[in-house]
PDB file of C-alpha atoms and ligand atoms in Angstrom:
ATOM      1  CA  UNK A   1       4.792  53.799  44.262  1.00 45.00           C
ATOM      2  CA  UNK A   2       5.880  57.011  42.615  1.00 45.00           C
ATOM      3  CA  UNK A   3       6.420  55.630  39.146  1.00 70.00           C
ATOM      4  CA  UNK A   4       3.518  53.209  38.902  1.00 85.00           C
ATOM      5  CA  UNK A   5       1.174  53.800  36.106  1.00 92.00           C
ATOM      6  CA  UNK A   6      -2.442  52.766  35.800  1.00 95.00           C
ATOM      7  CA  UNK A   7      -3.929  50.599  33.085  1.00 96.00           C
ATOM      8  CA  UNK A   8      -5.861  53.597  31.737  1.00 95.00           C
ATOM      9  CA  UNK A   9      -2.489  55.125  30.580  1.00 95.00           C
ATOM     10  CA  UNK A  10      -1.503  51.853  28.652  1.00 96.00           C
ATOM     11  CA  UNK A  11      -5.117  51.619  27.257  1.00 96.00           C
ATOM     12  CA  UNK A  12      -4.676  55.313  25.879  1.00 96.00           C
ATOM     13  CA  UNK A  13      -1.342  54.424  24.470  1.00 94.00           C
ATOM     14  CA  UNK A  14      -2.685  51.372  22.728  1.00 96.00           C
ATOM     15  CA  UNK A  15      -5.815  53.066  21.409  1.00 96.00           C
ATOM     16  CA  UNK A  16      -3.785  55.797  19.749  1.00 95.00           C
ATOM     17  CA  UNK A  17      -1.662  53.125  17.943  1.00 95.00           C
ATOM     18  CA  UNK A  18      -4.316  50.445  17.312  1.00 96.00           C
ATOM     19  CA  UNK A  19      -7.740  52.024  17.660  1.00 95.00           C
ATOM     20  CA  UNK A  20     -10.128  51.532  20.590  1.00 94.00           C
ATOM     21  CA  UNK A  21     -11.448  48.157  19.849  1.00 94.00           C
ATOM     22  CA  UNK A  22      -8.122  46.310  19.641  1.00 95.00           C
ATOM     23  CA  UNK A  23      -6.631  48.307  22.594  1.00 96.00           C
ATOM     24  CA  UNK A  24      -9.587  47.240  24.737  1.00 95.00           C
ATOM     25  CA  UNK A  25      -9.376  43.516  23.882  1.00 95.00           C
ATOM     26  CA  UNK A  26      -5.628  43.517  24.601  1.00 96.00           C
ATOM     27  CA  UNK A  27      -6.066  45.186  28.026  1.00 96.00           C
ATOM     28  CA  UNK A  28      -8.971  43.054  28.793  1.00 95.00           C
ATOM     29  CA  UNK A  29      -6.868  39.932  27.969  1.00 95.00           C
ATOM     30  CA  UNK A  30      -4.027  40.960  30.219  1.00 95.00           C
ATOM     31  CA  UNK A  31      -5.939  42.161  33.143  1.00 94.00           C
ATOM     32  CA  UNK A  32      -8.574  39.404  32.918  1.00 93.00           C
ATOM     33  CA  UNK A  33     -11.379  41.985  32.951  1.00 93.00           C
ATOM     34  CA  UNK A  34     -14.738  40.705  31.648  1.00 88.00           C
ATOM     35  CA  UNK A  35     -15.910  42.375  28.527  1.00 82.00           C
ATOM     36  CA  UNK A  36     -17.703  45.492  29.311  1.00 85.00           C
ATOM     37  CA  UNK A  37     -16.163  45.658  32.844  1.00 90.00           C
ATOM     38  CA  UNK A  38     -12.865  47.111  31.796  1.00 92.00           C
ATOM     39  CA  UNK A  39     -13.612  50.277  33.725  1.00 90.00           C
ATOM     40  CA  UNK A  40     -13.262  48.376  37.015  1.00 92.00           C
ATOM     41  CA  UNK A  41      -9.518  47.794  36.487  1.00 93.00           C
ATOM     42  CA  UNK A  42      -8.398  50.940  34.827  1.00 94.00           C
ATOM     43  CA  UNK A  43      -7.089  52.698  37.880  1.00 93.00           C
ATOM     44  CA  UNK A  44      -5.106  49.557  39.028  1.00 93.00           C
ATOM     45  CA  UNK A  45      -1.374  49.941  38.880  1.00 94.00           C
ATOM     46  CA  UNK A  46       0.281  47.991  36.030  1.00 95.00           C
ATOM     47  CA  UNK A  47       2.650  45.327  37.185  1.00 92.00           C
ATOM     48  CA  UNK A  48       6.162  44.793  35.573  1.00 93.00           C
ATOM     49  CA  UNK A  49       4.793  41.572  34.118  1.00 94.00           C
ATOM     50  CA  UNK A  50       1.697  43.426  32.755  1.00 94.00           C
ATOM     51  CA  UNK A  51       3.736  45.856  30.975  1.00 95.00           C
ATOM     52  CA  UNK A  52       5.946  43.200  29.353  1.00 96.00           C
ATOM     53  CA  UNK A  53       2.854  41.328  28.159  1.00 96.00           C
ATOM     54  CA  UNK A  54       1.358  44.575  26.888  1.00 96.00           C
ATOM     55  CA  UNK A  55       4.564  45.518  25.052  1.00 96.00           C
ATOM     56  CA  UNK A  56       4.785  42.161  23.382  1.00 97.00           C
ATOM     57  CA  UNK A  57       1.203  42.037  22.266  1.00 97.00           C
ATOM     58  CA  UNK A  58       1.181  45.700  21.067  1.00 96.00           C
ATOM     59  CA  UNK A  59       4.329  44.938  18.963  1.00 97.00           C
ATOM     60  CA  UNK A  60       2.830  41.825  17.401  1.00 97.00           C
ATOM     61  CA  UNK A  61      -0.395  43.673  16.535  1.00 97.00           C
ATOM     62  CA  UNK A  62       1.414  46.615  15.132  1.00 96.00           C
ATOM     63  CA  UNK A  63       3.412  44.073  12.994  1.00 95.00           C
ATOM     64  CA  UNK A  64       0.151  43.226  11.366  1.00 95.00           C
ATOM     65  CA  UNK A  65      -0.548  39.889  13.252  1.00 96.00           C
ATOM     66  CA  UNK A  66      -4.385  39.373  13.459  1.00 97.00           C
ATOM     67  CA  UNK A  67      -5.866  40.308  16.905  1.00 97.00           C
ATOM     68  CA  UNK A  68      -7.083  36.812  17.297  1.00 97.00           C
ATOM     69  CA  UNK A  69      -3.738  35.256  17.134  1.00 98.00           C
ATOM     70  CA  UNK A  70      -2.303  38.017  19.380  1.00 97.00           C
ATOM     71  CA  UNK A  71      -4.973  37.420  22.043  1.00 97.00           C
ATOM     72  CA  UNK A  72      -4.479  33.633  21.658  1.00 96.00           C
ATOM     73  CA  UNK A  73      -8.184  32.951  21.712  1.00 94.00           C
ATOM     74  CA  UNK A  74     -11.432  33.934  20.106  1.00 96.00           C
ATOM     75  CA  UNK A  75     -15.170  33.435  20.661  1.00 96.00           C
ATOM     76  CA  UNK A  76     -17.201  31.029  18.561  1.00 97.00           C
ATOM     77  CA  UNK A  77     -20.817  30.503  19.403  1.00 97.00           C
ATOM     78  CA  UNK A  78     -20.736  29.637  23.141  1.00 96.00           C
ATOM     79  CA  UNK A  79     -17.056  28.584  23.118  1.00 97.00           C
ATOM     80  CA  UNK A  80     -13.847  30.546  23.900  1.00 96.00           C
ATOM     81  CA  UNK A  81     -11.364  28.791  21.617  1.00 98.00           C
ATOM     82  CA  UNK A  82      -7.561  28.854  21.697  1.00 97.00           C
ATOM     83  CA  UNK A  83      -6.215  30.000  18.313  1.00 98.00           C
ATOM     84  CA  UNK A  84      -2.709  30.371  17.011  1.00 96.00           C
ATOM     85  CA  UNK A  85      -1.149  30.537  13.487  1.00 95.00           C
ATOM     86  CA  UNK A  86      -1.402  26.677  13.289  1.00 95.00           C
ATOM     87  CA  UNK A  87      -5.134  26.985  12.555  1.00 97.00           C
ATOM     88  CA  UNK A  88      -7.558  29.130  10.599  1.00 96.00           C
ATOM     89  CA  UNK A  89      -9.315  31.836  12.814  1.00 97.00           C
ATOM     90  CA  UNK A  90     -12.880  30.762  13.112  1.00 97.00           C
ATOM     91  CA  UNK A  91     -15.193  33.078  11.092  1.00 96.00           C
ATOM     92  CA  UNK A  92     -18.715  34.401  11.834  1.00 96.00           C
ATOM     93  CA  UNK A  93     -20.012  32.630   8.759  1.00 97.00           C
ATOM     94  CA  UNK A  94     -18.961  29.309  10.193  1.00 98.00           C
ATOM     95  CA  UNK A  95     -20.952  29.982  13.272  1.00 98.00           C
ATOM     96  CA  UNK A  96     -23.969  29.942  10.948  1.00 98.00           C
ATOM     97  CA  UNK A  97     -22.904  26.597   9.368  1.00 98.00           C
ATOM     98  CA  UNK A  98     -22.423  25.101  12.851  1.00 98.00           C
ATOM     99  CA  UNK A  99     -25.992  26.301  13.589  1.00 98.00           C
ATOM    100  CA  UNK A 100     -27.326  24.521  10.528  1.00 98.00           C
ATOM    101  CA  UNK A 101     -25.636  21.376  11.711  1.00 98.00           C
ATOM    102  CA  UNK A 102     -26.970  21.736  15.229  1.00 98.00           C
ATOM    103  CA  UNK A 103     -30.558  22.323  13.769  1.00 98.00           C
ATOM    104  CA  UNK A 104     -30.219  19.233  11.647  1.00 97.00           C
ATOM    105  CA  UNK A 105     -29.221  17.058  14.617  1.00 97.00           C
ATOM    106  CA  UNK A 106     -31.948  18.510  16.869  1.00 96.00           C
ATOM    107  CA  UNK A 107     -34.490  17.615  14.106  1.00 95.00           C
ATOM    108  CA  UNK A 108     -33.054  14.061  13.912  1.00 94.00           C
ATOM    109  CA  UNK A 109     -33.065  13.742  17.746  1.00 92.00           C
ATOM    110  CA  UNK A 110     -36.872  14.622  17.679  1.00 90.00           C
ATOM    111  CA  UNK A 111     -37.384  11.473  15.570  1.00 88.00           C
ATOM    112  CA  UNK A 112     -36.564   9.596  18.605  1.00 83.00           C
ATOM    113  CA  UNK A 113     -33.023   8.485  17.718  1.00 77.00           C
ATOM    114  CA  UNK A 114     -30.847   8.394  20.954  1.00 84.00           C
ATOM    115  CA  UNK A 115     -27.287   8.577  20.002  1.00 93.00           C
ATOM    116  CA  UNK A 116     -26.308  10.598  16.921  1.00 97.00           C
ATOM    117  CA  UNK A 117     -22.978  10.006  15.094  1.00 98.00           C
ATOM    118  CA  UNK A 118     -21.322  13.078  13.579  1.00 98.00           C
ATOM    119  CA  UNK A 119     -18.182  13.649  11.500  1.00 98.00           C
ATOM    120  CA  UNK A 120     -16.520  17.218  11.344  1.00 98.00           C
ATOM    121  CA  UNK A 121     -13.957  16.941   8.543  1.00 98.00           C
ATOM    122  CA  UNK A 122     -11.134  19.367   8.811  1.00 98.00           C
ATOM    123  CA  UNK A 123     -11.904  20.584  12.332  1.00 98.00           C
ATOM    124  CA  UNK A 124      -9.084  23.102  12.693  1.00 97.00           C
ATOM    125  CA  UNK A 125      -9.579  24.618  16.223  1.00 98.00           C
ATOM    126  CA  UNK A 126     -12.487  22.178  16.679  1.00 98.00           C
ATOM    127  CA  UNK A 127     -14.919  25.045  16.425  1.00 98.00           C
ATOM    128  CA  UNK A 128     -17.765  23.066  14.706  1.00 98.00           C
ATOM    129  CA  UNK A 129     -17.093  19.756  16.238  1.00 98.00           C
ATOM    130  CA  UNK A 130     -16.971  21.192  19.898  1.00 98.00           C
ATOM    131  CA  UNK A 131     -19.953  23.467  19.361  1.00 98.00           C
ATOM    132  CA  UNK A 132     -22.019  20.330  18.367  1.00 98.00           C
ATOM    133  CA  UNK A 133     -20.801  18.354  21.314  1.00 98.00           C
ATOM    134  CA  UNK A 134     -21.747  21.137  23.672  1.00 98.00           C
ATOM    135  CA  UNK A 135     -25.077  22.041  22.018  1.00 98.00           C
ATOM    136  CA  UNK A 136     -26.267  18.419  21.132  1.00 97.00           C
ATOM    137  CA  UNK A 137     -26.018  16.306  24.340  1.00 96.00           C
ATOM    138  CA  UNK A 138     -26.655  13.025  22.316  1.00 96.00           C
ATOM    139  CA  UNK A 139     -24.102  13.670  19.600  1.00 98.00           C
ATOM    140  CA  UNK A 140     -20.890  11.611  19.392  1.00 98.00           C
ATOM    141  CA  UNK A 141     -18.436  13.708  17.257  1.00 98.00           C
ATOM    142  CA  UNK A 142     -15.536  12.347  15.077  1.00 98.00           C
ATOM    143  CA  UNK A 143     -13.418  15.349  14.473  1.00 98.00           C
ATOM    144  CA  UNK A 144     -10.585  15.043  11.756  1.00 98.00           C
ATOM    145  CA  UNK A 145      -7.952  16.937  10.260  1.00 98.00           C
ATOM    146  CA  UNK A 146      -4.991  16.265   7.962  1.00 98.00           C
ATOM    147  CA  UNK A 147      -2.795  18.593   9.959  1.00 97.00           C
ATOM    148  CA  UNK A 148      -1.250  17.325  13.220  1.00 98.00           C
ATOM    149  CA  UNK A 149      -0.704  20.970  14.163  1.00 97.00           C
ATOM    150  CA  UNK A 150      -4.358  21.757  13.801  1.00 97.00           C
ATOM    151  CA  UNK A 151      -5.269  18.580  15.896  1.00 98.00           C
ATOM    152  CA  UNK A 152      -2.957  19.743  18.574  1.00 98.00           C
ATOM    153  CA  UNK A 153      -4.989  22.993  18.897  1.00 98.00           C
ATOM    154  CA  UNK A 154      -8.266  21.011  18.679  1.00 98.00           C
ATOM    155  CA  UNK A 155      -6.987  18.866  21.516  1.00 98.00           C
ATOM    156  CA  UNK A 156      -6.174  21.935  23.691  1.00 98.00           C
ATOM    157  CA  UNK A 157      -9.680  23.290  23.035  1.00 98.00           C
ATOM    158  CA  UNK A 158     -11.243  19.961  23.791  1.00 98.00           C
ATOM    159  CA  UNK A 159      -9.903  20.030  27.263  1.00 96.00           C
ATOM    160  CA  UNK A 160     -11.800  23.234  27.763  1.00 95.00           C
ATOM    161  CA  UNK A 161     -15.375  21.969  27.236  1.00 97.00           C
ATOM    162  CA  UNK A 162     -15.856  19.865  30.265  1.00 96.00           C
ATOM    163  CA  UNK A 163     -17.994  16.603  30.173  1.00 96.00           C
ATOM    164  CA  UNK A 164     -18.936  17.155  26.550  1.00 97.00           C
ATOM    165  CA  UNK A 165     -15.357  16.249  25.630  1.00 98.00           C
ATOM    166  CA  UNK A 166     -15.969  12.574  26.393  1.00 97.00           C
ATOM    167  CA  UNK A 167     -18.200  12.534  23.239  1.00 98.00           C
ATOM    168  CA  UNK A 168     -15.586  13.795  20.884  1.00 98.00           C
ATOM    169  CA  UNK A 169     -12.642  11.901  19.329  1.00 98.00           C
ATOM    170  CA  UNK A 170      -9.808  13.418  17.155  1.00 98.00           C
ATOM    171  CA  UNK A 171      -8.570  11.601  14.148  1.00 98.00           C
ATOM    172  CA  UNK A 172      -5.628  12.437  11.855  1.00 98.00           C
ATOM    173  CA  UNK A 173      -5.863  11.902   8.042  1.00 98.00           C
ATOM    174  CA  UNK A 174      -7.256  13.087   4.815  1.00 98.00           C
ATOM    175  CA  UNK A 175     -11.046  13.577   4.744  1.00 98.00           C
ATOM    176  CA  UNK A 176     -12.908  10.161   4.991  1.00 98.00           C
ATOM    177  CA  UNK A 177      -9.552   8.286   5.401  1.00 98.00           C
ATOM    178  CA  UNK A 178      -9.457   9.443   8.977  1.00 98.00           C
ATOM    179  CA  UNK A 179     -12.921   8.290   9.836  1.00 98.00           C
ATOM    180  CA  UNK A 180     -13.111   4.927  11.581  1.00 98.00           C
ATOM    181  CA  UNK A 181     -14.370   2.419   8.950  1.00 98.00           C
ATOM    182  CA  UNK A 182     -17.049   1.138  11.359  1.00 97.00           C
ATOM    183  CA  UNK A 183     -18.807   4.473  10.863  1.00 97.00           C
ATOM    184  CA  UNK A 184     -19.383   3.864   7.121  1.00 98.00           C
ATOM    185  CA  UNK A 185     -22.989   4.046   6.369  1.00 97.00           C
ATOM    186  CA  UNK A 186     -23.980   5.201   9.846  1.00 97.00           C
ATOM    187  CA  UNK A 187     -23.134   8.878  10.128  1.00 98.00           C
ATOM    188  CA  UNK A 188     -26.152  10.923  10.961  1.00 98.00           C
ATOM    189  CA  UNK A 189     -24.430  14.142  10.022  1.00 98.00           C
ATOM    190  CA  UNK A 190     -21.199  15.086   8.115  1.00 98.00           C
ATOM    191  CA  UNK A 191     -20.154  18.718   8.441  1.00 98.00           C
ATOM    192  CA  UNK A 192     -17.267  20.460   6.878  1.00 98.00           C
ATOM    193  CA  UNK A 193     -15.757  23.759   6.320  1.00 98.00           C
ATOM    194  CA  UNK A 194     -13.053  22.635   3.956  1.00 98.00           C
ATOM    195  CA  UNK A 195     -10.460  24.726   2.042  1.00 97.00           C
ATOM    196  CA  UNK A 196     -12.451  26.414  -0.858  1.00 97.00           C
ATOM    197  CA  UNK A 197     -10.271  29.272  -2.167  1.00 96.00           C
ATOM    198  CA  UNK A 198      -8.995  28.856  -5.826  1.00 95.00           C
ATOM    199  CA  UNK A 199      -5.198  28.709  -6.221  1.00 93.00           C
ATOM    200  CA  UNK A 200      -5.068  31.873  -8.241  1.00 93.00           C
ATOM    201  CA  UNK A 201      -7.551  33.862  -6.158  1.00 94.00           C
ATOM    202  CA  UNK A 202      -6.309  36.847  -4.315  1.00 93.00           C
ATOM    203  CA  UNK A 203      -6.817  36.881  -0.516  1.00 93.00           C
ATOM    204  CA  UNK A 204      -6.491  39.869   1.876  1.00 93.00           C
ATOM    205  CA  UNK A 205      -2.736  40.264   2.633  1.00 93.00           C
ATOM    206  CA  UNK A 206      -3.308  39.679   6.380  1.00 94.00           C
ATOM    207  CA  UNK A 207      -4.837  36.236   5.604  1.00 95.00           C
ATOM    208  CA  UNK A 208      -2.281  35.256   3.005  1.00 93.00           C
ATOM    209  CA  UNK A 209       0.598  36.066   5.404  1.00 94.00           C
ATOM    210  CA  UNK A 210      -0.620  34.755   8.639  1.00 94.00           C
ATOM    211  CA  UNK A 211      -3.215  31.981   8.115  1.00 95.00           C
ATOM    212  CA  UNK A 212      -2.261  28.397   7.029  1.00 94.00           C
ATOM    213  CA  UNK A 213      -2.579  27.951   3.233  1.00 90.00           C
ATOM    214  CA  UNK A 214      -3.388  24.359   3.736  1.00 91.00           C
ATOM    215  CA  UNK A 215      -6.602  25.466   5.429  1.00 93.00           C
ATOM    216  CA  UNK A 216      -7.571  27.861   2.498  1.00 95.00           C
ATOM    217  CA  UNK A 217      -6.521  26.662  -0.919  1.00 94.00           C
ATOM    218  CA  UNK A 218      -8.311  23.950  -2.834  1.00 95.00           C
ATOM    219  CA  UNK A 219      -7.093  23.624  -6.481  1.00 95.00           C
ATOM    220  CA  UNK A 220      -7.714  25.549  -9.667  1.00 94.00           C
ATOM    221  CA  UNK A 221     -11.343  26.224  -8.996  1.00 95.00           C
ATOM    222  CA  UNK A 222     -11.219  25.963  -5.203  1.00 97.00           C
ATOM    223  CA  UNK A 223     -13.620  22.879  -5.503  1.00 98.00           C
ATOM    224  CA  UNK A 224     -11.117  20.042  -5.117  1.00 97.00           C
ATOM    225  CA  UNK A 225     -11.978  19.253  -1.542  1.00 98.00           C
ATOM    226  CA  UNK A 226     -15.818  20.000  -1.698  1.00 98.00           C
ATOM    227  CA  UNK A 227     -15.932  17.737  -4.742  1.00 98.00           C
ATOM    228  CA  UNK A 228     -14.169  14.952  -2.881  1.00 98.00           C
ATOM    229  CA  UNK A 229     -16.434  15.227   0.117  1.00 98.00           C
ATOM    230  CA  UNK A 230     -19.655  15.387  -1.798  1.00 98.00           C
ATOM    231  CA  UNK A 231     -18.576  12.307  -3.905  1.00 98.00           C
ATOM    232  CA  UNK A 232     -17.880  10.206  -0.835  1.00 98.00           C
ATOM    233  CA  UNK A 233     -20.429  11.500   1.606  1.00 98.00           C
ATOM    234  CA  UNK A 234     -23.431   9.277   0.435  1.00 98.00           C
ATOM    235  CA  UNK A 235     -21.461   6.118   1.192  1.00 98.00           C
ATOM    236  CA  UNK A 236     -20.803   7.358   4.815  1.00 98.00           C
ATOM    237  CA  UNK A 237     -24.154   8.827   5.624  1.00 98.00           C
ATOM    238  CA  UNK A 238     -26.890   6.861   7.405  1.00 97.00           C
ATOM    239  CA  UNK A 239     -30.344   6.728   5.605  1.00 97.00           C
ATOM    240  CA  UNK A 240     -31.916  10.286   6.027  1.00 96.00           C
ATOM    241  CA  UNK A 241     -28.554  11.638   7.221  1.00 97.00           C
ATOM    242  CA  UNK A 242     -27.436  15.128   6.396  1.00 98.00           C
ATOM    243  CA  UNK A 243     -24.242  16.636   4.753  1.00 98.00           C
ATOM    244  CA  UNK A 244     -23.650  20.335   5.765  1.00 98.00           C
ATOM    245  CA  UNK A 245     -20.824  22.160   3.815  1.00 98.00           C
ATOM    246  CA  UNK A 246     -19.548  25.738   3.914  1.00 98.00           C
ATOM    247  CA  UNK A 247     -18.293  27.300   0.726  1.00 98.00           C
ATOM    248  CA  UNK A 248     -17.894  30.540  -1.154  1.00 97.00           C
ATOM    249  CA  UNK A 249     -21.124  32.115  -2.501  1.00 97.00           C
ATOM    250  CA  UNK A 250     -20.300  31.534  -6.077  1.00 96.00           C
ATOM    251  CA  UNK A 251     -19.673  27.809  -5.412  1.00 98.00           C
ATOM    252  CA  UNK A 252     -23.069  27.025  -3.835  1.00 98.00           C
ATOM    253  CA  UNK A 253     -25.004  26.314  -7.094  1.00 98.00           C
ATOM    254  CA  UNK A 254     -22.507  23.926  -8.465  1.00 98.00           C
ATOM    255  CA  UNK A 255     -22.017  22.117  -5.190  1.00 98.00           C
ATOM    256  CA  UNK A 256     -25.818  21.690  -4.854  1.00 98.00           C
ATOM    257  CA  UNK A 257     -25.905  20.201  -8.272  1.00 98.00           C
ATOM    258  CA  UNK A 258     -23.064  17.905  -7.417  1.00 98.00           C
ATOM    259  CA  UNK A 259     -24.895  16.744  -4.309  1.00 98.00           C
ATOM    260  CA  UNK A 260     -28.107  16.267  -6.338  1.00 98.00           C
ATOM    261  CA  UNK A 261     -26.189  14.283  -8.959  1.00 98.00           C
ATOM    262  CA  UNK A 262     -25.049  12.021  -5.993  1.00 98.00           C
ATOM    263  CA  UNK A 263     -28.680  11.375  -5.004  1.00 97.00           C
ATOM    264  CA  UNK A 264     -28.815  13.838  -2.111  1.00 98.00           C
ATOM    265  CA  UNK A 265     -31.476  16.438  -1.825  1.00 98.00           C
ATOM    266  CA  UNK A 266     -29.807  19.932  -1.472  1.00 98.00           C
ATOM    267  CA  UNK A 267     -30.706  23.352  -0.183  1.00 98.00           C
ATOM    268  CA  UNK A 268     -28.741  26.436  -0.173  1.00 98.00           C
ATOM    269  CA  UNK A 269     -28.389  28.750   3.011  1.00 98.00           C
ATOM    270  CA  UNK A 270     -27.201  32.316   3.555  1.00 98.00           C
ATOM    271  CA  UNK A 271     -24.620  33.632   5.988  1.00 96.00           C
ATOM    272  CA  UNK A 272     -25.289  36.571   8.386  1.00 94.00           C
ATOM    273  CA  UNK A 273     -24.549  39.006   5.488  1.00 95.00           C
ATOM    274  CA  UNK A 274     -27.180  37.328   3.370  1.00 97.00           C
ATOM    275  CA  UNK A 275     -24.776  35.767   0.946  1.00 97.00           C
ATOM    276  CA  UNK A 276     -25.305  32.041  -0.271  1.00 98.00           C
ATOM    277  CA  UNK A 277     -22.730  30.310   2.051  1.00 98.00           C
ATOM    278  CA  UNK A 278     -23.715  26.789   2.816  1.00 98.00           C
ATOM    279  CA  UNK A 279     -25.259  23.642   1.253  1.00 98.00           C
ATOM    280  CA  UNK A 280     -27.312  21.271   3.368  1.00 98.00           C
ATOM    281  CA  UNK A 281     -27.910  18.014   1.491  1.00 98.00           C
ATOM    282  CA  UNK A 282     -30.050  15.131   2.856  1.00 98.00           C
ATOM    283  CA  UNK A 283     -29.801  11.516   1.976  1.00 98.00           C
ATOM    284  CA  UNK A 284     -33.130   9.736   1.337  1.00 96.00           C
ATOM    285  CA  UNK A 285     -34.620   7.589   4.092  1.00 95.00           C
ATOM    286  CA  UNK A 286     -34.373   3.856   3.310  1.00 81.00           C
TER     287      UNK A 286
HETATM  288  C1  SAM B 301     -11.158  26.384   6.223  1.00 92.36           C
HETATM  289  S1  SAM B 301     -10.316  25.475   7.536  1.00 92.36           S
HETATM  290  C2  SAM B 301     -11.636  25.069   8.622  1.00 92.36           C
HETATM  291  C3  SAM B 301     -11.270  24.911  10.009  1.00 92.36           C
HETATM  292  C4  SAM B 301     -12.488  24.865  11.025  1.00 92.36           C
HETATM  293  N1  SAM B 301     -13.241  23.685  10.767  1.00 92.36           N
HETATM  294  C5  SAM B 301     -13.257  26.141  10.897  1.00 92.36           C
HETATM  295  O1  SAM B 301     -14.325  26.088  10.427  1.00 92.36           O
HETATM  296  O2  SAM B 301     -12.850  27.070  11.516  1.00 92.36           O
HETATM  297  C6  SAM B 301     -10.145  23.841   6.726  1.00 92.36           C
HETATM  298  C7  SAM B 301      -9.389  22.780   7.496  1.00 92.36           C
HETATM  299  O3  SAM B 301      -9.368  21.626   6.676  1.00 92.36           O
HETATM  300  C8  SAM B 301      -8.079  20.980   7.030  1.00 92.36           C
HETATM  301  N2  SAM B 301      -7.675  20.218   5.858  1.00 92.36           N
HETATM  302  C9  SAM B 301      -7.158  20.634   4.597  1.00 92.36           C
HETATM  303  N3  SAM B 301      -6.933  19.536   3.846  1.00 92.36           N
HETATM  304  C10 SAM B 301      -7.450  18.430   4.488  1.00 92.36           C
HETATM  305  C11 SAM B 301      -7.572  17.090   4.092  1.00 92.36           C
HETATM  306  N4  SAM B 301      -7.128  16.595   3.017  1.00 92.36           N
HETATM  307  N5  SAM B 301      -8.216  16.265   5.056  1.00 92.36           N
HETATM  308  C12 SAM B 301      -8.683  16.756   6.251  1.00 92.36           C
HETATM  309  N6  SAM B 301      -8.500  18.079   6.521  1.00 92.36           N
HETATM  310  C13 SAM B 301      -7.990  18.820   5.785  1.00 92.36           C
HETATM  311  C14 SAM B 301      -7.132  22.143   7.258  1.00 92.36           C
HETATM  312  O4  SAM B 301      -5.930  21.719   8.026  1.00 92.36           O
HETATM  313  C15 SAM B 301      -8.045  23.072   8.003  1.00 92.36           C
HETATM  314  O5  SAM B 301      -7.940  22.827   9.432  1.00 92.36           O
END
């Protein structure tokens, strides 16, 4: 027992190197302590396995890897999602976008419609699709991605949501090519957070280095994927169905105009920082 050390010592070591917040999250992850309850384990002796995990996570974080990948999971709305470099780290602005989708579905459910059919295009971790399945008990969600790697992560996350998982299906392919043809004209909601960064645009070094480029870049003006989705969405939506799209603030006006040109009624919505971030566009009722 003479040379055992308590978790408080490793927490201090990590805090000196990484700052308090990252240090706390890493020690919470290894010890399994609930957030805010770390004090309960700080006097416990560290096991050999614990030190090995701590050293490995500390080294990865010190090499610049995002905390979310080092931890291997990240919170999104009510979900605890597995994340790794095969997928984009889910962002707080996307939690707002998922909320807009959930609100649209709840409004549609109030009109008396029983089952709601949803497509989440470019699902990544499954963040939006799985939130919808969990928060809207009448939604059936078609989640797609062009990346088999991303779908593998979404599949792992699907297994973590319990019974709601029976209402989610995963499909590989490019945008609407992945959606079962029978759904054409009957989607109550299409939601997507597609790539929307212009090819020439600088990104923070940590994003550029660690996150998948295919999840971020979308042509010379960053609008290639948004343009494609807006163009094809009207054909796939049911009458009075809704399209919800995330994008960069400077893209919202032009995407709203595209939606309007395709016969949809658009509105622009802010993220938590108050920046224009999403377009919600409704198809006319029949
Ligand atoms: C910005 S990420 C969003 C991931 C997730 N929906 C989220 O909000 O965190 C864009 C996703 O679109 C996928 N993607 C890129 N091109 C695609 C395409 N042509 N068809 C379908 N998905 C695509 C990427 O693999 C990536 O998972």
